[in-house]
PDB file of C-alpha atoms and ligand atoms in Angstrom:
ATOM      1  CA  MET E1336      11.294 -17.229  -0.501  1.00 88.00           C
ATOM      2  CA  SER E1337      12.289 -13.881  -1.197  1.00 96.00           C
ATOM      3  CA  ILE E1338       9.669 -11.927  -2.634  1.00 98.00           C
ATOM      4  CA  ASN E1339      10.242  -9.548  -5.821  1.00 98.00           C
ATOM      5  CA  ILE E1340       8.089  -5.759  -5.727  1.00 98.00           C
ATOM      6  CA  ALA E1341       8.221  -2.775  -7.719  1.00 98.00           C
ATOM      7  CA  VAL E1342       6.451   0.468  -5.233  1.00 98.00           C
ATOM      8  CA  LEU E1343       5.094   2.760  -6.314  1.00 98.00           C
ATOM      9  CA  ALA E1344       4.513   6.287  -4.851  1.00 98.00           C
ATOM     10  CA  SER E1345       3.913   9.882  -5.526  1.00 98.00           C
ATOM     11  CA  GLY E1346       5.097  12.092  -2.761  1.00 97.00           C
ATOM     12  CA  ARG E1347       7.776  11.858   0.053  1.00 97.00           C
ATOM     13  CA  GLY E1348       8.543   7.943  -0.053  1.00 98.00           C
ATOM     14  CA  SER E1349       8.768   7.543   3.819  1.00 98.00           C
ATOM     15  CA  ASN E1350       6.817   4.664   3.438  1.00 98.00           C
ATOM     16  CA  LEU E1351       9.276   3.337   0.682  1.00 98.00           C
ATOM     17  CA  GLU E1352      12.309   4.042   2.892  1.00 98.00           C
ATOM     18  CA  ALA E1353      11.023   2.000   5.796  1.00 98.00           C
ATOM     19  CA  ILE E1354      10.794  -0.646   3.541  1.00 98.00           C
ATOM     20  CA  LEU E1355      14.213  -0.283   2.141  1.00 98.00           C
ATOM     21  CA  GLU E1356      15.751   0.347   5.244  1.00 98.00           C
ATOM     22  CA  ALA E1357      13.666  -3.075   6.412  1.00 98.00           C
ATOM     23  CA  ILE E1358      15.269  -4.893   3.385  1.00 98.00           C
ATOM     24  CA  ALA E1359      18.656  -3.568   4.404  1.00 98.00           C
ATOM     25  CA  GLN E1360      18.824  -4.591   7.768  1.00 98.00           C
ATOM     26  CA  GLY E1361      17.614  -7.948   7.107  1.00 98.00           C
ATOM     27  CA  LYS E1362      14.429  -7.782   8.146  1.00 98.00           C
ATOM     28  CA  LEU E1363      11.996  -7.753   5.137  1.00 98.00           C
ATOM     29  CA  ASP E1364      12.776 -11.034   2.670  1.00 98.00           C
ATOM     30  CA  ALA E1365      12.377  -8.964  -0.616  1.00 98.00           C
ATOM     31  CA  VAL E1366      14.133  -7.018  -3.120  1.00 98.00           C
ATOM     32  CA  VAL E1367      12.415  -3.575  -4.946  1.00 98.00           C
ATOM     33  CA  LYS E1368      13.193  -3.874  -8.995  1.00 98.00           C
ATOM     34  CA  LEU E1369      11.948  -0.819  -9.527  1.00 98.00           C
ATOM     35  CA  VAL E1370      10.053   2.782  -7.598  1.00 98.00           C
ATOM     36  CA  LEU E1371       8.077   4.178 -10.075  1.00 98.00           C
ATOM     37  CA  VAL E1372       6.547   7.705  -9.841  1.00 98.00           C
ATOM     38  CA  ASN E1373       3.877   9.203 -11.006  1.00 98.00           C
ATOM     39  CA  VAL E1374       5.054  13.190 -10.080  1.00 97.00           C
ATOM     40  CA  PRO E1375       8.876  14.432 -11.595  1.00 97.00           C
ATOM     41  CA  GLY E1376      10.590  15.196  -8.754  1.00 97.00           C
ATOM     42  CA  ALA E1377       8.774  13.257  -5.708  1.00 98.00           C
ATOM     43  CA  GLY E1378      11.179  12.862  -2.733  1.00 98.00           C
ATOM     44  CA  ALA E1379      10.620   9.042  -3.430  1.00 98.00           C
ATOM     45  CA  LEU E1380      13.117   9.139  -6.311  1.00 98.00           C
ATOM     46  CA  ASP E1381      15.871  10.562  -4.245  1.00 98.00           C
ATOM     47  CA  ILE E1382      15.608   7.706  -1.281  1.00 98.00           C
ATOM     48  CA  ALA E1383      15.553   5.226  -4.188  1.00 98.00           C
ATOM     49  CA  THR E1384      18.975   6.654  -5.800  1.00 98.00           C
ATOM     50  CA  LYS E1385      19.686   6.379  -2.209  1.00 98.00           C
ATOM     51  CA  TYR E1386      19.169   2.609  -1.819  1.00 98.00           C
ATOM     52  CA  GLY E1387      20.463   2.081  -4.883  1.00 98.00           C
ATOM     53  CA  VAL E1388      17.240   0.719  -6.502  1.00 98.00           C
ATOM     54  CA  ALA E1389      16.302   1.917 -10.385  1.00 98.00           C
ATOM     55  CA  THR E1390      13.492   4.143 -10.479  1.00 98.00           C
ATOM     56  CA  ALA E1391      11.167   5.358 -13.260  1.00 98.00           C
ATOM     57  CA  VAL E1392       9.541   8.292 -13.719  1.00 98.00           C
ATOM     58  CA  ILE E1393       6.235   8.859 -15.598  1.00 98.00           C
ATOM     59  CA  PRO E1394       4.196  11.367 -15.144  1.00 98.00           C
ATOM     60  CA  ASN E1395       0.478  11.660 -15.972  1.00 96.00           C
ATOM     61  CA  ALA E1396      -0.026  15.246 -16.407  1.00 92.00           C
ATOM     62  CA  GLY E1397      -1.318  15.329 -20.469  1.00 93.00           C
ATOM     63  CA  MET E1398      -2.312  11.769 -20.481  1.00 94.00           C
ATOM     64  CA  THR E1399      -5.593   9.830 -20.390  1.00 96.00           C
ATOM     65  CA  ARG E1400      -5.654   7.572 -17.711  1.00 95.00           C
ATOM     66  CA  LYS E1401      -5.280   4.949 -20.219  1.00 96.00           C
ATOM     67  CA  GLU E1402      -2.013   6.222 -21.693  1.00 97.00           C
ATOM     68  CA  HIS E1403      -1.029   6.126 -18.302  1.00 98.00           C
ATOM     69  CA  GLU E1404      -1.536   3.199 -17.911  1.00 97.00           C
ATOM     70  CA  GLU E1405      -0.327   1.833 -20.601  1.00 98.00           C
ATOM     71  CA  LYS E1406       2.905   3.062 -19.936  1.00 98.00           C
ATOM     72  CA  VAL E1407       3.085   2.216 -16.381  1.00 98.00           C
ATOM     73  CA  ILE E1408       2.183  -1.415 -16.983  1.00 98.00           C
ATOM     74  CA  ALA E1409       4.724  -2.057 -19.970  1.00 98.00           C
ATOM     75  CA  GLU E1410       7.248  -0.278 -16.979  1.00 98.00           C
ATOM     76  CA  LEU E1411       6.239  -2.559 -14.716  1.00 98.00           C
ATOM     77  CA  LYS E1412       6.416  -5.945 -16.492  1.00 97.00           C
ATOM     78  CA  LYS E1413       9.999  -5.723 -17.880  1.00 98.00           C
ATOM     79  CA  HIS E1414      10.551  -7.366 -14.592  1.00 97.00           C
ATOM     80  CA  GLU E1415       9.884 -10.527 -12.532  1.00 95.00           C
ATOM     81  CA  LEU E1416       7.370  -8.792  -9.763  1.00 97.00           C
ATOM     82  CA  ASP E1417       5.633 -10.868  -7.266  1.00 97.00           C
ATOM     83  CA  PHE E1418       3.754  -7.846  -5.483  1.00 98.00           C
ATOM     84  CA  ILE E1419       2.945  -3.958  -6.481  1.00 98.00           C
ATOM     85  CA  VAL E1420       3.497  -2.184  -3.328  1.00 98.00           C
ATOM     86  CA  LEU E1421       1.449   1.263  -3.239  1.00 98.00           C
ATOM     87  CA  ALA E1422       3.216   4.031  -0.506  1.00 98.00           C
ATOM     88  CA  GLY E1423       1.627   6.801  -1.053  1.00 97.00           C
ATOM     89  CA  TYR E1424       0.713   6.676  -4.852  1.00 97.00           C
ATOM     90  CA  MET E1425      -1.948   8.768  -5.413  1.00 95.00           C
ATOM     91  CA  ARG E1426      -4.012   7.056  -8.488  1.00 95.00           C
ATOM     92  CA  VAL E1427      -6.679   4.881  -8.679  1.00 93.00           C
ATOM     93  CA  LEU E1428      -5.910   1.472 -10.598  1.00 95.00           C
ATOM     94  CA  SER E1429      -8.327   0.393 -13.011  1.00 95.00           C
ATOM     95  CA  SER E1430      -9.353  -2.997 -13.704  1.00 95.00           C
ATOM     96  CA  HIS E1431      -7.382  -2.882 -16.908  1.00 95.00           C
ATOM     97  CA  LEU E1432      -4.276  -1.858 -15.244  1.00 96.00           C
ATOM     98  CA  LEU E1433      -5.056  -4.620 -11.832  1.00 97.00           C
ATOM     99  CA  SER E1434      -5.606  -7.415 -14.105  1.00 96.00           C
ATOM    100  CA  ASN E1435      -2.141  -7.719 -15.476  1.00 95.00           C
ATOM    101  CA  PHE E1436      -1.191  -8.847 -12.482  1.00 96.00           C
ATOM    102  CA  LYS E1437      -4.030 -11.134 -10.964  1.00 94.00           C
ATOM    103  CA  ASP E1438      -2.933 -13.961  -9.134  1.00 91.00           C
ATOM    104  CA  SER E1439      -4.159 -17.752  -9.744  1.00 87.00           C
ATOM    105  CA  ARG E1440      -7.147 -17.182  -7.230  1.00 85.00           C
ATOM    106  CA  GLY E1441      -8.151 -13.757  -9.038  1.00 88.00           C
ATOM    107  CA  PHE E1442      -6.867 -11.478  -6.426  1.00 91.00           C
ATOM    108  CA  PHE E1443      -4.625  -9.258  -7.576  1.00 95.00           C
ATOM    109  CA  LYS E1444      -0.984  -8.737  -6.499  1.00 97.00           C
ATOM    110  CA  VAL E1445      -1.224  -5.294  -5.458  1.00 98.00           C
ATOM    111  CA  ILE E1446      -0.781  -3.504  -1.513  1.00 98.00           C
ATOM    112  CA  ASN E1447      -1.766  -0.616  -0.316  1.00 98.00           C
ATOM    113  CA  ILE E1448      -1.088   1.308   3.062  1.00 98.00           C
ATOM    114  CA  HIS E1449      -4.128   4.027   3.722  1.00 98.00           C
ATOM    115  CA  PRO E1450      -4.072   6.225   6.873  1.00 98.00           C
ATOM    116  CA  SER E1451      -7.164   5.083   8.701  1.00 98.00           C
ATOM    117  CA  LEU E1452      -9.358   1.869   9.983  1.00 98.00           C
ATOM    118  CA  LEU E1453     -10.892   1.099   6.755  1.00 98.00           C
ATOM    119  CA  PRO E1454     -13.239   0.907   5.892  1.00 97.00           C
ATOM    120  CA  ALA E1455     -13.590   4.230   7.817  1.00 98.00           C
ATOM    121  CA  PHE E1456     -12.013   7.581   5.883  1.00 98.00           C
ATOM    122  CA  PRO E1457     -10.903   6.415   2.260  1.00 97.00           C
ATOM    123  CA  GLY E1458      -9.729   8.720  -0.564  1.00 96.00           C
ATOM    124  CA  VAL E1459      -5.952  10.987  -0.030  1.00 95.00           C
ATOM    125  CA  ARG E1460      -7.043  12.969   3.340  1.00 97.00           C
ATOM    126  CA  GLY E1461      -6.937   9.925   5.899  1.00 98.00           C
ATOM    127  CA  TYR E1462      -5.525  11.076   8.668  1.00 98.00           C
ATOM    128  CA  GLU E1463      -6.797  14.773   8.162  1.00 98.00           C
ATOM    129  CA  GLU E1464     -10.758  13.476   8.222  1.00 98.00           C
ATOM    130  CA  ALA E1465     -10.456  11.101  11.120  1.00 98.00           C
ATOM    131  CA  PHE E1466      -9.003  13.972  12.858  1.00 98.00           C
ATOM    132  CA  GLU E1467     -11.659  16.414  11.858  1.00 98.00           C
ATOM    133  CA  TYR E1468     -14.386  14.290  12.931  1.00 98.00           C
ATOM    134  CA  GLY E1469     -13.400  13.834  16.396  1.00 98.00           C
ATOM    135  CA  VAL E1470     -11.946   9.817  16.653  1.00 98.00           C
ATOM    136  CA  LYS E1471     -10.783   8.364  19.915  1.00 98.00           C
ATOM    137  CA  VAL E1472      -8.762   5.404  18.233  1.00 98.00           C
ATOM    138  CA  ALA E1473      -7.613   5.729  14.484  1.00 98.00           C
ATOM    139  CA  GLY E1474      -4.992   3.823  12.533  1.00 98.00           C
ATOM    140  CA  VAL E1475      -3.407   2.271   9.552  1.00 98.00           C
ATOM    141  CA  THR E1476      -4.536  -0.349   7.579  1.00 98.00           C
ATOM    142  CA  VAL E1477      -2.567  -2.674   4.889  1.00 98.00           C
ATOM    143  CA  HIS E1478      -4.878  -4.399   2.500  1.00 97.00           C
ATOM    144  CA  LEU E1479      -5.187  -6.060  -1.043  1.00 97.00           C
ATOM    145  CA  VAL E1480      -6.073  -3.541  -3.687  1.00 96.00           C
ATOM    146  CA  ASP E1481      -9.452  -3.896  -5.565  1.00 94.00           C
ATOM    147  CA  GLU E1482     -11.346  -1.842  -8.000  1.00 91.00           C
ATOM    148  CA  LYS E1483     -12.637   0.245  -5.746  1.00 93.00           C
ATOM    149  CA  VAL E1484     -10.860   2.887  -3.626  1.00 93.00           C
ATOM    150  CA  ASP E1485      -8.869   1.897  -0.479  1.00 94.00           C
ATOM    151  CA  HIS E1486     -10.681  -0.984  -1.055  1.00 95.00           C
ATOM    152  CA  GLY E1487     -10.343  -4.795  -0.534  1.00 95.00           C
ATOM    153  CA  PRO E1488      -9.151  -7.944   2.056  1.00 96.00           C
ATOM    154  CA  ILE E1489      -7.678  -6.271   4.552  1.00 97.00           C
ATOM    155  CA  LEU E1490      -4.289  -7.674   5.434  1.00 97.00           C
ATOM    156  CA  ALA E1491      -3.416  -5.776   9.056  1.00 98.00           C
ATOM    157  CA  GLN E1492      -4.224  -2.973  10.998  1.00 98.00           C
ATOM    158  CA  ALA E1493      -2.634  -1.111  13.516  1.00 98.00           C
ATOM    159  CA  ALA E1494      -5.059   1.232  16.137  1.00 98.00           C
ATOM    160  CA  PHE E1495      -3.810   4.203  17.776  1.00 98.00           C
ATOM    161  CA  ASP E1496      -5.806   6.141  20.491  1.00 98.00           C
ATOM    162  CA  ARG E1497      -5.792   9.712  20.272  1.00 98.00           C
ATOM    163  CA  GLN E1498      -4.634  12.242  23.231  1.00 98.00           C
ATOM    164  CA  PRO E1499      -6.170  14.926  24.361  1.00 96.00           C
ATOM    165  CA  ASP E1500      -3.614  17.409  23.515  1.00 97.00           C
ATOM    166  CA  ASP E1501      -2.942  15.910  19.962  1.00 98.00           C
ATOM    167  CA  THR E1502      -2.453  18.804  17.067  1.00 98.00           C
ATOM    168  CA  LEU E1503      -2.859  17.161  13.314  1.00 98.00           C
ATOM    169  CA  GLU E1504       0.599  17.271  12.995  1.00 98.00           C
ATOM    170  CA  SER E1505       1.334  14.869  16.028  1.00 98.00           C
ATOM    171  CA  PHE E1506      -1.303  12.524  15.270  1.00 98.00           C
ATOM    172  CA  LYS E1507      -0.244  12.107  12.222  1.00 98.00           C
ATOM    173  CA  ALA E1508       3.322  11.275  13.627  1.00 98.00           C
ATOM    174  CA  ARG E1509       1.871   8.789  15.723  1.00 98.00           C
ATOM    175  CA  GLY E1510      -0.016   7.113  12.786  1.00 98.00           C
ATOM    176  CA  LEU E1511       3.189   7.344  10.437  1.00 98.00           C
ATOM    177  CA  LYS E1512       5.340   6.174  12.735  1.00 98.00           C
ATOM    178  CA  ILE E1513       2.955   3.049  12.818  1.00 98.00           C
ATOM    179  CA  GLU E1514       3.328   2.350   9.120  1.00 98.00           C
ATOM    180  CA  HIS E1515       6.461   2.403   9.328  1.00 98.00           C
ATOM    181  CA  GLU E1516       6.108  -0.565  11.190  1.00 98.00           C
ATOM    182  CA  ILE E1517       3.486  -2.168  10.035  1.00 98.00           C
ATOM    183  CA  TYR E1518       4.376  -2.372   6.293  1.00 98.00           C
ATOM    184  CA  PRO E1519       7.165  -3.737   6.580  1.00 98.00           C
ATOM    185  CA  GLN E1520       5.968  -6.374   8.960  1.00 98.00           C
ATOM    186  CA  VAL E1521       3.033  -7.314   6.591  1.00 98.00           C
ATOM    187  CA  LEU E1522       5.470  -8.163   3.635  1.00 98.00           C
ATOM    188  CA  GLN E1523       7.737 -10.064   5.842  1.00 98.00           C
ATOM    189  CA  ALA E1524       5.046 -12.075   6.458  1.00 97.00           C
ATOM    190  CA  ILE E1525       3.884 -12.383   3.019  1.00 97.00           C
ATOM    191  CA  ALA E1526       7.329 -13.796   2.117  1.00 97.00           C
ATOM    192  CA  LYS E1527       7.314 -16.010   4.881  1.00 97.00           C
ATOM    193  CA  GLY E1528       3.946 -17.278   4.299  1.00 94.00           C
ATOM    194  CA  GLY E1529       1.677 -16.253   1.221  1.00 92.00           C
ATOM    195  CA  VAL E1530      -1.229 -13.771   1.454  1.00 93.00           C
ATOM    196  CA  SER E1531      -3.324 -14.586   4.285  1.00 89.00           C
ATOM    197  CA  PHE E1532      -7.041 -12.487   5.609  1.00 90.00           C
ATOM    198  CA  PHE E1533     -10.324 -13.264   6.801  1.00 88.00           C
ATOM    199  CA  GLN E1534     -12.847 -14.290   4.096  1.00 79.00           C
ATOM    200  CA  ARG E1535     -15.606 -10.885   4.481  1.00 75.00           C
ATOM    201  CA  HIS E1536     -18.866 -12.757   5.238  1.00 67.00           C
ATOM    202  CA  ALA E1537     -22.458 -11.895   5.251  1.00 61.00           C
ATOM    203  CA  ALA E1538     -23.770 -10.578   8.878  1.00 57.00           C
ATOM    204  CA  SER E1539     -25.628 -13.788   9.445  1.00 51.00           C
ATOM    205  CA  ASP E1540     -22.615 -16.402   9.060  1.00 45.00           C
ATOM    206  CA  VAL E1541     -21.559 -17.131  13.022  1.00 42.00           C
ATOM    207  CA  THR E1542     -18.044 -18.327  12.022  1.00 43.00           C
ATOM    208  CA  ALA E1543     -15.451 -16.679   9.163  1.00 45.00           C
ATOM    209  CA  ASP E1544     -13.032 -18.580   7.295  1.00 49.00           C
ATOM    210  CA  ARG E1545      -9.152 -17.744   7.598  1.00 53.00           C
ATOM    211  CA  GLU E1546      -8.510 -17.510   4.221  1.00 54.00           C
ATOM    212  CA  THR E1547      -4.761 -18.387   2.775  1.00 54.00           C
ATOM    213  CA  ALA E1548      -3.627 -18.132  -0.303  1.00 52.00           C
ATOM    214  CA  ARG E1549       0.216 -18.983  -1.471  1.00 50.00           C
ATOM    215  CA  ARG E1550       1.055 -16.713  -4.298  1.00 49.00           C
TER     216      ARG E1550
HETATM  217  C1  GAR F1018       1.201   7.561   3.523  1.00 54.49           C
HETATM  218  O1  GAR F1018       0.041   7.726   5.344  1.00 54.49           O
HETATM  219  C2  GAR F1018       0.107   6.743   3.169  1.00 54.49           C
HETATM  220  O2  GAR F1018      -0.727   5.844   4.202  1.00 54.49           O
HETATM  221  C3  GAR F1018      -0.665   7.637   2.531  1.00 54.49           C
HETATM  222  O3  GAR F1018       0.248   8.304   1.644  1.00 54.49           O
HETATM  223  C4  GAR F1018       1.246   8.864   2.904  1.00 54.49           C
HETATM  224  C5  GAR F1018       1.974   8.885   1.752  1.00 54.49           C
HETATM  225  O4  GAR F1018       3.218   8.813   2.603  1.00 54.49           O
HETATM  226  N1  GAR F1018      -1.609   6.948   1.607  1.00 54.49           N
HETATM  227  C6  GAR F1018      -2.659   7.631   1.080  1.00 54.49           C
HETATM  228  O5  GAR F1018      -3.395   8.170   1.963  1.00 54.49           O
HETATM  229  C7  GAR F1018      -3.592   6.119   0.414  1.00 54.49           C
HETATM  230  N2  GAR F1018      -5.274   6.210   0.221  1.00 54.49           N
HETATM  231  P1  GAR F1018       5.458   8.296   2.012  1.00 54.49           P
HETATM  232  O6  GAR F1018       5.188   9.064   0.649  1.00 54.49           O
HETATM  233  O7  GAR F1018       5.627   9.343   2.998  1.00 54.49           O
HETATM  234  O8  GAR F1018       5.060   7.145   2.070  1.00 54.49           O
END
């Protein structure tokens, strides 16, 4: 089954491009209905145009969060969307916005990619903070979004080793390459089988149930 998505971005849009390329190559059964950015001139706009995808620019400068989000919600609601996909969208989504995109079990139909092995290093400097901390193993996380920053049920993670001669640039480049592989793969898994993750358990629990939710 094909899924309809909107991609929200703030910057260069390399994850958007990986998603659009996977679709073009027949590896991802999805339709990007809309690319929405909050930063005029963001690189993601050029990428959307190159692939013939509709765009919307809704700058947040000079607006309250509520005013901005109402415009974003109105734009998203113009489309029949199965999921909102965040790809470097550097805005925290309020519970009001999220509540407009809930599945039948109360999870938000909003997916994010983050450049660390969450819950380590949330925020806007995932790679930088992991590198500065001196981690030996770094990684990326794709997760369902909840009301907290870079938080919510984990859909997939992939790790990579820090090499002794890594610079921040080489470290980031290795992570980004993994992002570009894992994000389309996770979306394809959702298109084929719905959203799947391990339910969080208290430390005293012996087993973890596999939680699978179909849209
Ligand atoms: C990516 O590294 C993504 O993981 C990160 O922003 C970058 C966007 O790059 N997201 C976050 O840090 C979310 N907290 P892109 O515009 O080239 O896809």
